[in-house]
Amino acid sequence: MKMKTKVCLLAVALGLGLAQHHCQMKRGRTSIVHLFEWRWADVAQECERYLAPNGYGGVQISPPSENIVVTKPWRPWWERYQPVSHNLCSRSGTEQELRDMITRCNAVGDFNDQKCRTRSGNIENYQDIYQVRDCRLLGLLDLAHRREHVRQKVAEYMNALIDLGVAGFRVDACKHIWPEDLHVIYSRLHNLNTTWFPAGSKPFIYQEVIDLGGEPIKASEYDEMGRVTEFKYGARLGTVIRKWNGEKLSDLKNWGEDCGLMASEKALVFLDNHDNQRGHGAGGTSILTFWEPRLYRLAMGFMLAHPYGMTRVMSSYRWNRQIVDGKDQNDWMGPPSFPDGSTKPVHITPDGECGDGWVCEHRWHQIRNMVIFRNVVNGQPLCNWWDNGSNQIAFGRGNHGFIVINNDDWTLDEILNTGLASGTYCDVISGQKEGGRCTGKQVTVGEDGKAHFRIKCSDPDPFFAIHMNSKL
């Protein structure tokens, strides 16, 4: 069914938001993380022990509704996206475990077949908006959202989650739903639960609309109702970081609306998601994932430092990749599981990262520290841009933070204007500030705001970031 939802839960929820484009995150928080296929019990623990203390503002979880169970292949990840009822039970846990998770994280019908006019009943032509919205996507059942009782049932399901304390929704496959039908459903949603949110707060909505150009259905048809996933972001940034097609970092000086992306205040941005990291969805081979950790961290550094859009961090699990003729034969594989198909708990290693098949990019210290960087510089303008005309760039965020990136095949050795106050700052990529000292590199900013940066192309992470809270 195409009215598939994921829930944005907030690790800590304070502060007023505006309409359904804004997530009810604690003041100063700017990023959410997708804990893909995590159990509710593990999400609850992660909110308390890691996300809230490390600057994350919200959690996107897997669909909580009852879904089909597929045993051939054995329990694939995509079964979660084929609901059979609105009962709140899934491989992530029971309704009571979902309720417990929501509480703990906040404390820190009928189908369209008769309308479809294709012989197969499936979408056969993506240039035909009626087929895209009225026919089946890859054979999946297609809810008739024009029908009053269908709209009401969907709204009731979403309201049940809102009343439990959920803060918002990712609505899947929106291009396959008529915008006017979504508008009716969204208009029936309750305000957020006042146990955790200010009275009158609206649920946050972001909608999956794959719009890479070339099709008649546009993201702009949906962006007045909530944020929209900007798929061009990860595809283009991956091409730049890989230096394909003559692209280079210096081309990102006008990153954002000026290079064809949607308006910043309407965009939900990310490097990869659960689909395209497996070669599905949109973006193609340029998409960067955890399988290429060095380039991935570099791209994440840029995304979290740049002011464009609302950022989402991916948190993944590994699977046994088997590439044949460019296609991963095992891209169906579900999360780390026991022999009976139940999902394994997320294993946290002594060094604070994850094991037993769980990747947990959100716990990589470079990404975690850049999430904090984004919080510190929130609301500050991009300034003091520098580039070498190739793949070395630097820019500041007001007088709150500064990042330098070297993606060339030679050393970056420059004196740059940071815009920061004079003093010694800890680099939050190679380490961080702890107990009045730097655990990694450090740099001294002079009275004129300038500092000397040297980044070798062979460095494990060829970028350097400082902010006002990393000053000794």
Tab-separated table of C-alpha atoms in Angstrom:
chain	number	residue	atom	x	y	z
A	1	MET	CA	0.000	0.000	0.000
A	2	LYS	CA	1.307	3.429	-0.762
A	3	MET	CA	0.216	5.276	2.372
A	4	LYS	CA	3.231	3.961	4.247
A	5	THR	CA	4.478	6.019	7.169
A	6	LYS	CA	7.546	6.229	9.288
A	7	VAL	CA	7.514	8.115	12.531
A	8	CYS	CA	9.742	10.988	13.583
A	9	LEU	CA	10.165	10.673	17.342
A	10	LEU	CA	12.064	13.304	19.279
A	11	ALA	CA	14.747	12.465	21.777
A	12	VAL	CA	13.927	15.707	23.584
A	13	ALA	CA	11.005	17.900	22.568
A	14	LEU	CA	10.734	21.557	23.454
A	15	GLY	CA	10.172	24.811	21.581
A	16	LEU	CA	7.518	26.072	19.196
A	17	GLY	CA	7.411	25.035	15.550
A	18	LEU	CA	5.677	26.476	12.510
A	19	ALA	CA	3.073	24.396	10.667
A	20	GLN	CA	4.082	20.987	9.386
A	21	HIS	CA	7.459	21.921	7.863
A	22	HIS	CA	9.103	22.096	11.277
A	23	CYS	CA	9.950	19.287	13.665
A	24	GLN	CA	9.276	19.825	17.366
A	25	MET	CA	12.897	19.397	18.406
A	26	LYS	CA	14.528	20.762	21.509
A	27	ARG	CA	15.784	24.285	20.968
A	28	GLY	CA	19.181	24.224	19.259
A	29	ARG	CA	18.807	20.727	17.775
A	30	THR	CA	18.925	20.532	13.976
A	31	SER	CA	19.292	16.899	12.783
A	32	ILE	CA	17.343	13.662	12.949
A	33	VAL	CA	18.607	10.109	12.569
A	34	HIS	CA	16.965	7.129	10.868
A	35	LEU	CA	17.490	4.097	13.131
A	36	PHE	CA	16.672	1.687	10.336
A	37	GLU	CA	15.004	-1.535	11.513
A	38	TRP	CA	15.887	-1.021	15.193
A	39	ARG	CA	13.708	-2.636	17.854
A	40	TRP	CA	11.615	-0.250	19.969
A	41	ALA	CA	13.480	-1.282	23.130
A	42	ASP	CA	16.822	-0.402	21.514
A	43	VAL	CA	15.504	2.940	20.197
A	44	ALA	CA	14.372	3.852	23.709
A	45	GLN	CA	17.804	3.063	25.130
A	46	GLU	CA	19.600	4.954	22.351
A	47	CYS	CA	17.493	8.066	22.955
A	48	GLU	CA	18.507	8.083	26.604
A	49	ARG	CA	22.124	6.986	26.462
A	50	TYR	CA	23.369	8.605	23.240
A	51	LEU	CA	21.076	10.706	21.058
A	52	ALA	CA	19.931	13.271	23.600
A	53	PRO	CA	23.413	13.746	25.161
A	54	ASN	CA	25.040	14.106	21.720
A	55	GLY	CA	22.883	16.730	20.080
A	56	TYR	CA	20.470	14.698	17.941
A	57	GLY	CA	16.980	16.159	17.738
A	58	GLY	CA	14.755	13.327	16.513
A	59	VAL	CA	14.463	9.705	15.433
A	60	GLN	CA	12.902	8.269	12.290
A	61	ILE	CA	11.784	4.711	13.012
A	62	SER	CA	10.623	1.903	10.743
A	63	PRO	CA	6.866	1.622	10.063
A	64	PRO	CA	5.136	0.528	13.307
A	65	SER	CA	2.082	-1.101	11.703
A	66	GLU	CA	1.506	-4.823	11.241
A	67	ASN	CA	2.953	-5.997	7.927
A	68	ILE	CA	3.144	-9.104	5.763
A	69	VAL	CA	5.694	-11.728	6.813
A	70	VAL	CA	7.858	-12.918	3.921
A	71	THR	CA	9.884	-16.100	4.299
A	72	LYS	CA	11.220	-16.344	0.735
A	73	PRO	CA	13.719	-14.694	0.857
A	74	TRP	CA	13.947	-14.963	4.608
A	75	ARG	CA	12.444	-11.885	6.335
A	76	PRO	CA	13.595	-9.113	3.921
A	77	TRP	CA	13.710	-5.492	5.077
A	78	TRP	CA	11.039	-4.429	2.592
A	79	GLU	CA	8.277	-6.459	4.220
A	80	ARG	CA	7.906	-3.552	6.679
A	81	TYR	CA	6.648	-1.397	3.811
A	82	GLN	CA	3.716	-3.676	3.008
A	83	PRO	CA	1.205	-3.139	5.849
A	84	VAL	CA	-1.780	-5.431	6.345
A	85	SER	CA	-3.456	-3.541	9.193
A	86	HIS	CA	-3.081	-0.507	11.433
A	87	ASN	CA	-2.323	-2.697	14.454
A	88	LEU	CA	0.855	-1.468	16.149
A	89	CYS	CA	2.802	-4.732	16.149
A	90	SER	CA	5.869	-5.549	14.073
A	91	ARG	CA	9.263	-7.225	14.230
A	92	SER	CA	10.449	-4.128	16.132
A	93	GLY	CA	8.151	-4.938	19.048
A	94	THR	CA	4.699	-4.779	20.567
A	95	GLU	CA	2.374	-1.799	20.946
A	96	GLN	CA	3.339	-1.561	24.617
A	97	GLU	CA	7.033	-1.481	23.700
A	98	LEU	CA	6.242	1.232	21.132
A	99	ARG	CA	4.387	3.227	23.798
A	100	ASP	CA	7.302	2.821	26.196
A	101	MET	CA	9.787	3.948	23.554
A	102	ILE	CA	7.756	7.047	22.655
A	103	THR	CA	7.406	8.002	26.311
A	104	ARG	CA	11.102	7.512	27.039
A	105	CYS	CA	12.325	9.315	23.919
A	106	ASN	CA	10.041	12.277	24.529
A	107	ALA	CA	11.080	12.451	28.147
A	108	VAL	CA	14.734	12.987	26.979
A	109	GLY	CA	-9.418	-0.702	3.112
A	110	ASP	CA	-10.487	-0.151	-0.432
A	111	PHE	CA	-8.072	-0.025	-3.391
A	112	ASN	CA	-7.631	1.982	-6.593
A	113	ASP	CA	-7.798	-0.909	-9.077
A	114	GLN	CA	-11.067	0.325	-10.605
A	115	LYS	CA	-9.520	3.711	-11.448
A	116	CYS	CA	-6.390	2.295	-13.077
A	117	ARG	CA	-6.584	2.110	-16.863
A	118	THR	CA	-3.541	-0.028	-17.692
A	119	ARG	CA	-3.850	-3.625	-18.856
A	120	SER	CA	-1.553	-4.925	-16.108
A	121	GLY	CA	-2.985	-2.764	-13.323
A	122	ASN	CA	0.568	-1.516	-12.674
A	123	ILE	CA	2.263	1.755	-13.592
A	124	GLU	CA	3.505	1.338	-17.158
A	125	ASN	CA	4.312	4.943	-18.059
A	126	TYR	CA	5.765	7.430	-15.569
A	127	GLN	CA	4.942	10.283	-17.937
A	128	ASP	CA	1.225	9.639	-17.261
A	129	ILE	CA	0.305	11.218	-13.916
A	130	TYR	CA	-2.934	9.196	-13.750
A	131	GLN	CA	-1.072	5.903	-13.992
A	132	VAL	CA	1.492	7.015	-11.415
A	133	ARG	CA	-1.201	7.953	-8.910
A	134	ASP	CA	-3.999	5.493	-9.713
A	135	CYS	CA	-2.198	2.254	-10.630
A	136	ARG	CA	-0.130	-0.156	-8.608
A	137	LEU	CA	3.550	0.442	-7.913
A	138	LEU	CA	5.370	-2.838	-8.632
A	139	GLY	CA	2.184	-4.741	-7.894
A	140	LEU	CA	1.672	-3.235	-4.412
A	141	LEU	CA	-1.934	-2.619	-3.429
A	142	ASP	CA	-2.917	1.014	-3.904
A	143	LEU	CA	-5.281	2.665	-1.429
A	144	ALA	CA	-8.077	4.763	-2.917
A	145	HIS	CA	-7.446	7.945	-0.972
A	146	ARG	CA	-10.302	9.728	-2.762
A	147	ARG	CA	-12.793	7.654	-0.801
A	148	GLU	CA	-13.992	9.243	2.410
A	149	HIS	CA	-13.751	6.170	4.630
A	150	VAL	CA	-10.204	5.452	3.391
A	151	ARG	CA	-9.120	8.994	4.207
A	152	GLN	CA	-10.716	8.706	7.613
A	153	LYS	CA	-9.062	5.355	8.395
A	154	VAL	CA	-5.621	6.703	7.444
A	155	ALA	CA	-6.166	9.835	9.544
A	156	GLU	CA	-7.325	7.697	12.486
A	157	TYR	CA	-4.156	5.599	12.264
A	158	MET	CA	-1.920	8.653	12.202
A	159	ASN	CA	-3.875	10.281	15.034
A	160	ALA	CA	-3.519	7.176	17.177
A	161	LEU	CA	0.247	7.558	16.863
A	162	ILE	CA	0.107	11.314	17.500
A	163	ASP	CA	-1.926	10.726	20.653
A	164	LEU	CA	0.735	8.257	21.827
A	165	GLY	CA	3.306	11.055	21.563
A	166	VAL	CA	4.697	10.699	18.047
A	167	ALA	CA	5.931	14.054	16.687
A	168	GLY	CA	5.521	13.541	12.961
A	169	PHE	CA	5.616	11.310	9.920
A	170	ARG	CA	7.637	10.430	6.853
A	171	VAL	CA	5.025	9.650	4.219
A	172	ASP	CA	6.334	7.160	1.680
A	173	ALA	CA	5.801	7.233	-2.101
A	174	CYS	CA	3.890	10.540	-2.131
A	175	LYS	CA	4.186	10.990	-5.887
A	176	HIS	CA	1.788	8.050	-6.161
A	177	ILE	CA	-0.866	9.881	-4.121
A	178	TRP	CA	-2.844	12.884	-5.359
A	179	PRO	CA	-1.759	16.019	-3.434
A	180	GLU	CA	-5.357	17.017	-2.732
A	181	ASP	CA	-5.957	13.664	-1.024
A	182	LEU	CA	-2.930	14.158	1.212
A	183	HIS	CA	-4.107	17.667	2.030
A	184	VAL	CA	-7.447	16.310	3.281
A	185	ILE	CA	-5.742	13.643	5.410
A	186	TYR	CA	-3.209	16.056	6.907
A	187	SER	CA	-5.973	18.544	7.719
A	188	ARG	CA	-7.594	15.938	9.978
A	189	LEU	CA	-4.510	15.299	12.094
A	190	HIS	CA	-4.602	16.126	15.767
A	191	ASN	CA	-2.263	18.620	17.376
A	192	LEU	CA	0.647	17.024	19.182
A	193	ASN	CA	0.275	15.510	22.636
A	194	THR	CA	0.577	18.327	25.198
A	195	THR	CA	2.298	15.992	27.641
A	196	TRP	CA	5.476	16.723	25.686
A	197	PHE	CA	4.702	19.514	23.208
A	198	PRO	CA	3.343	23.063	23.467
A	199	ALA	CA	-0.385	23.418	22.945
A	200	GLY	CA	-1.310	23.874	19.287
A	201	SER	CA	1.844	22.230	17.914
A	202	LYS	CA	1.373	20.589	14.506
A	203	PRO	CA	2.866	17.215	13.554
A	204	PHE	CA	5.979	17.416	11.422
A	205	ILE	CA	5.435	16.052	7.900
A	206	TYR	CA	8.062	15.144	5.365
A	207	GLN	CA	7.123	13.468	2.154
A	208	GLU	CA	9.063	11.122	-0.088
A	209	VAL	CA	8.794	12.527	-3.598
A	210	ILE	CA	11.495	11.327	-5.991
A	211	ASP	CA	11.929	14.222	-8.411
A	212	LEU	CA	15.176	14.137	-10.378
A	213	GLY	CA	13.583	15.979	-13.302
A	214	GLY	CA	12.203	14.512	-16.499
A	215	GLU	CA	8.800	13.473	-15.129
A	216	PRO	CA	5.546	15.458	-15.017
A	217	ILE	CA	5.039	15.012	-11.252
A	218	LYS	CA	7.082	17.599	-9.337
A	219	ALA	CA	8.123	17.939	-5.704
A	220	SER	CA	6.729	21.480	-5.791
A	221	GLU	CA	3.205	20.005	-5.890
A	222	TYR	CA	3.719	18.761	-2.323
A	223	ASP	CA	6.030	21.241	-0.615
A	224	GLU	CA	3.290	23.532	0.717
A	225	MET	CA	1.977	20.676	2.894
A	226	GLY	CA	5.272	19.762	4.527
A	227	ARG	CA	8.922	19.200	3.769
A	228	VAL	CA	9.935	17.072	0.794
A	229	THR	CA	12.878	14.706	0.381
A	230	GLU	CA	15.447	16.354	-1.934
A	231	PHE	CA	16.886	13.348	-3.767
A	232	LYS	CA	19.027	15.511	-6.044
A	233	TYR	CA	21.087	16.461	-2.979
A	234	GLY	CA	22.772	13.100	-2.347
A	235	ALA	CA	23.060	12.247	-6.038
A	236	ARG	CA	24.823	15.513	-6.909
A	237	LEU	CA	27.000	15.667	-3.783
A	238	GLY	CA	28.118	12.071	-4.349
A	239	THR	CA	29.146	12.970	-7.902
A	240	VAL	CA	31.140	15.970	-6.626
A	241	ILE	CA	32.891	14.051	-3.848
A	242	ARG	CA	33.796	11.278	-6.299
A	243	LYS	CA	35.078	13.919	-8.763
A	244	TRP	CA	33.058	12.409	-11.586
A	245	ASN	CA	32.166	14.249	-14.779
A	246	GLY	CA	34.683	16.988	-14.044
A	247	GLU	CA	32.782	18.034	-10.893
A	248	LYS	CA	34.813	19.570	-8.067
A	249	LEU	CA	34.255	20.910	-4.552
A	250	SER	CA	34.772	24.503	-5.651
A	251	ASP	CA	31.556	24.135	-7.696
A	252	LEU	CA	29.645	23.994	-4.398
A	253	LYS	CA	30.128	27.706	-3.736
A	254	ASN	CA	26.546	28.260	-4.902
A	255	TRP	CA	25.148	25.060	-3.369
A	256	GLY	CA	21.410	25.093	-2.770
A	257	GLU	CA	18.617	26.822	-4.659
A	258	ASP	CA	21.116	28.422	-7.059
A	259	CYS	CA	22.140	25.022	-8.411
A	260	GLY	CA	18.636	23.650	-8.887
A	261	LEU	CA	17.695	22.322	-5.445
A	262	MET	CA	14.328	23.150	-3.883
A	263	ALA	CA	13.910	25.951	-1.337
A	264	SER	CA	15.970	25.241	1.787
A	265	GLU	CA	13.079	25.664	4.205
A	266	LYS	CA	11.102	22.978	2.325
A	267	ALA	CA	13.881	20.389	1.909
A	268	LEU	CA	14.767	17.283	3.911
A	269	VAL	CA	18.313	16.351	2.868
A	270	PHE	CA	20.486	13.261	3.250
A	271	LEU	CA	23.396	11.477	1.588
A	272	ASP	CA	21.692	8.082	1.364
A	273	ASN	CA	18.587	6.313	2.557
A	274	HIS	CA	17.546	2.712	3.121
A	275	ASP	CA	16.540	2.365	-0.551
A	276	ASN	CA	19.334	3.948	-2.537
A	277	GLN	CA	22.118	2.526	-0.386
A	278	ARG	CA	20.920	-0.767	-1.892
A	279	GLY	CA	20.713	0.574	-5.437
A	280	HIS	CA	16.946	1.166	-5.312
A	281	GLY	CA	15.025	4.432	-5.423
A	282	ALA	CA	16.956	7.370	-6.825
A	283	GLY	CA	20.517	8.597	-7.184
A	284	GLY	CA	22.281	5.792	-8.988
A	285	THR	CA	25.887	4.774	-8.449
A	286	SER	CA	27.006	8.205	-7.258
A	287	ILE	CA	25.272	7.673	-3.885
A	288	LEU	CA	27.770	7.439	-1.016
A	289	THR	CA	27.159	4.945	1.788
A	290	PHE	CA	28.894	3.431	4.810
A	291	TRP	CA	30.584	0.931	2.462
A	292	GLU	CA	32.945	3.794	1.500
A	293	PRO	CA	33.519	5.277	4.972
A	294	ARG	CA	36.237	7.831	4.201
A	295	LEU	CA	34.337	9.556	1.390
A	296	TYR	CA	31.089	9.172	3.312
A	297	ARG	CA	32.441	10.984	6.373
A	298	LEU	CA	33.835	13.762	4.206
A	299	ALA	CA	30.481	14.270	2.474
A	300	MET	CA	28.670	14.175	5.823
A	301	GLY	CA	31.048	16.852	7.082
A	302	PHE	CA	30.035	19.142	4.238
A	303	MET	CA	26.302	18.409	4.608
A	304	LEU	CA	26.238	19.056	8.346
A	305	ALA	CA	28.334	22.219	8.081
A	306	HIS	CA	26.353	23.784	5.236
A	307	PRO	CA	23.133	25.648	6.150
A	308	TYR	CA	20.950	24.199	3.363
A	309	GLY	CA	17.924	22.104	4.315
A	310	MET	CA	17.000	19.998	7.333
A	311	THR	CA	19.487	17.153	7.692
A	312	ARG	CA	18.856	13.459	8.293
A	313	VAL	CA	21.603	11.028	9.297
A	314	MET	CA	21.347	7.376	8.227
A	315	SER	CA	22.051	4.554	10.697
A	316	SER	CA	22.394	1.205	8.944
A	317	TYR	CA	23.177	-2.470	9.266
A	318	ARG	CA	25.484	-4.604	7.123
A	319	TRP	CA	24.410	-7.348	4.770
A	320	ASN	CA	26.317	-9.871	2.661
A	321	ARG	CA	26.751	-7.998	-0.590
A	322	GLN	CA	27.013	-10.144	-3.721
A	323	ILE	CA	27.417	-8.029	-6.854
A	324	VAL	CA	26.600	-9.761	-10.152
A	325	ASP	CA	26.505	-7.659	-13.332
A	326	GLY	CA	26.294	-4.529	-11.198
A	327	LYS	CA	23.301	-5.817	-9.177
A	328	ASP	CA	23.456	-6.771	-5.514
A	329	GLN	CA	21.848	-10.203	-5.252
A	330	ASN	CA	21.416	-9.821	-1.482
A	331	ASP	CA	19.953	-6.330	-1.306
A	332	TRP	CA	16.773	-7.849	0.171
A	333	MET	CA	18.434	-8.956	3.419
A	334	GLY	CA	16.760	-7.847	6.624
A	335	PRO	CA	18.413	-6.646	9.839
A	336	PRO	CA	20.697	-8.801	12.009
A	337	SER	CA	18.381	-11.574	13.176
A	338	PHE	CA	18.161	-14.746	15.200
A	339	PRO	CA	17.394	-18.077	13.453
A	340	ASP	CA	13.674	-17.595	14.128
A	341	GLY	CA	13.691	-14.310	12.163
A	342	SER	CA	13.396	-12.005	15.175
A	343	THR	CA	15.602	-8.915	15.141
A	344	LYS	CA	18.744	-8.954	17.269
A	345	PRO	CA	19.352	-6.254	19.880
A	346	VAL	CA	21.767	-3.510	18.806
A	347	HIS	CA	25.151	-4.417	20.235
A	348	ILE	CA	27.227	-1.514	21.587
A	349	THR	CA	30.955	-2.268	21.708
A	350	PRO	CA	33.318	-1.068	24.462
A	351	ASP	CA	34.569	1.738	22.194
A	352	GLY	CA	31.026	3.106	21.881
A	353	GLU	CA	30.365	1.972	18.312
A	354	CYS	CA	28.219	-0.951	17.149
A	355	GLY	CA	28.848	-4.588	16.320
A	356	ASP	CA	27.089	-7.819	15.393
A	357	GLY	CA	26.101	-6.448	11.983
A	358	TRP	CA	24.872	-3.014	13.106
A	359	VAL	CA	26.768	-0.075	11.527
A	360	CYS	CA	25.455	2.930	13.504
A	361	GLU	CA	26.934	5.746	11.418
A	362	HIS	CA	25.344	8.190	13.850
A	363	ARG	CA	27.841	6.988	16.469
A	364	TRP	CA	30.939	7.558	14.325
A	365	HIS	CA	32.680	10.361	16.208
A	366	GLN	CA	33.217	12.462	13.079
A	367	ILE	CA	29.476	12.429	12.276
A	368	ARG	CA	28.377	12.873	15.882
A	369	ASN	CA	30.683	15.869	16.295
A	370	MET	CA	29.438	17.435	13.064
A	371	VAL	CA	25.847	17.060	14.272
A	372	ILE	CA	26.956	19.050	17.327
A	373	PHE	CA	28.777	21.520	15.028
A	374	ARG	CA	25.514	22.090	13.127
A	375	ASN	CA	23.697	22.786	16.383
A	376	VAL	CA	26.329	25.307	17.462
A	377	VAL	CA	26.256	27.233	14.159
A	378	ASN	CA	22.479	27.033	13.679
A	379	GLY	CA	21.098	30.293	12.287
A	380	GLN	CA	24.500	31.677	11.328
A	381	PRO	CA	25.131	32.673	7.694
A	382	LEU	CA	27.590	30.992	5.390
A	383	CYS	CA	30.617	33.286	5.093
A	384	ASN	CA	34.371	33.468	4.457
A	385	TRP	CA	34.194	31.051	1.540
A	386	TRP	CA	37.573	30.012	0.127
A	387	ASP	CA	38.501	27.532	-2.584
A	388	ASN	CA	41.528	26.758	-4.743
A	389	GLY	CA	39.455	26.363	-7.907
A	390	SER	CA	39.647	22.605	-7.489
A	391	ASN	CA	38.800	20.293	-4.580
A	392	GLN	CA	39.979	22.295	-1.606
A	393	ILE	CA	37.362	24.481	0.073
A	394	ALA	CA	36.669	26.204	3.365
A	395	PHE	CA	33.792	28.228	4.753
A	396	GLY	CA	32.521	29.630	8.001
A	397	ARG	CA	29.158	29.947	9.709
A	398	GLY	CA	29.147	33.480	11.069
A	399	ASN	CA	31.582	33.725	13.960
A	400	HIS	CA	30.481	30.360	15.372
A	401	GLY	CA	32.270	27.730	13.260
A	402	PHE	CA	34.628	26.989	10.370
A	403	ILE	CA	35.342	23.910	8.221
A	404	VAL	CA	38.190	23.127	5.820
A	405	ILE	CA	38.030	20.223	3.336
A	406	ASN	CA	40.788	18.768	1.150
A	407	ASN	CA	39.601	16.362	-1.538
A	408	ASP	CA	42.558	16.999	-3.853
A	409	ASP	CA	45.460	14.628	-4.374
A	410	TRP	CA	47.920	16.994	-2.717
A	411	THR	CA	48.332	18.754	0.623
A	412	LEU	CA	46.238	21.756	1.593
A	413	ASP	CA	48.499	24.331	3.250
A	414	GLU	CA	46.784	27.709	3.673
A	415	ILE	CA	46.251	30.634	6.002
A	416	LEU	CA	42.500	31.242	6.025
A	417	ASN	CA	40.111	33.764	7.534
A	418	THR	CA	37.923	31.820	9.980
A	419	GLY	CA	35.853	34.698	11.335
A	420	LEU	CA	36.226	33.198	14.825
A	421	ALA	CA	37.540	34.894	17.958
A	422	SER	CA	41.225	34.501	18.692
A	423	GLY	CA	42.343	31.475	20.667
A	424	THR	CA	43.212	27.789	20.380
A	425	TYR	CA	40.550	25.463	19.016
A	426	CYS	CA	40.246	21.671	18.986
A	427	ASP	CA	39.511	19.981	15.671
A	428	VAL	CA	36.289	17.983	16.144
A	429	ILE	CA	37.106	15.562	13.299
A	430	SER	CA	40.392	14.058	14.483
A	431	GLY	CA	39.277	14.376	18.108
A	432	GLN	CA	37.487	16.851	20.343
A	433	LYS	CA	37.832	19.008	23.441
A	434	GLU	CA	37.972	16.956	26.629
A	435	GLY	CA	38.984	18.113	30.078
A	436	GLY	CA	40.534	21.361	28.875
A	437	ARG	CA	42.666	19.718	26.164
A	438	CYS	CA	42.368	18.500	22.581
A	439	THR	CA	42.329	14.757	21.958
A	440	GLY	CA	43.163	15.336	18.266
A	441	LYS	CA	44.548	18.211	16.230
A	442	GLN	CA	44.324	21.847	17.236
A	443	VAL	CA	44.722	25.223	15.567
A	444	THR	CA	45.374	28.747	16.812
A	445	VAL	CA	43.274	31.629	15.502
A	446	GLY	CA	44.991	35.001	15.617
A	447	GLU	CA	43.608	38.413	16.547
A	448	ASP	CA	42.814	38.947	12.868
A	449	GLY	CA	40.638	35.803	12.794
A	450	LYS	CA	43.089	33.934	10.580
A	451	ALA	CA	44.592	30.481	11.146
A	452	HIS	CA	47.040	28.176	9.402
A	453	PHE	CA	45.572	24.869	8.210
A	454	ARG	CA	47.523	21.930	6.865
A	455	ILE	CA	45.603	18.848	5.702
A	456	LYS	CA	47.339	16.020	3.878
A	457	CYS	CA	45.435	14.174	1.164
A	458	SER	CA	46.495	10.954	2.912
A	459	ASP	CA	44.899	11.895	6.254
A	460	PRO	CA	42.305	9.361	7.449
A	461	ASP	CA	39.752	12.186	7.357
A	462	PRO	CA	40.936	15.021	5.087
A	463	PHE	CA	38.850	17.743	6.702
A	464	PHE	CA	39.122	19.966	9.781
A	465	ALA	CA	36.280	21.606	11.732
A	466	ILE	CA	36.235	23.993	14.685
A	467	HIS	CA	33.480	25.860	16.488
A	468	MET	CA	33.094	28.255	19.371
A	469	ASN	CA	32.477	25.453	21.868
A	470	SER	CA	35.666	23.629	20.831
A	471	LYS	CA	37.818	26.551	21.957
A	472	LEU	CA	40.219	25.838	24.826
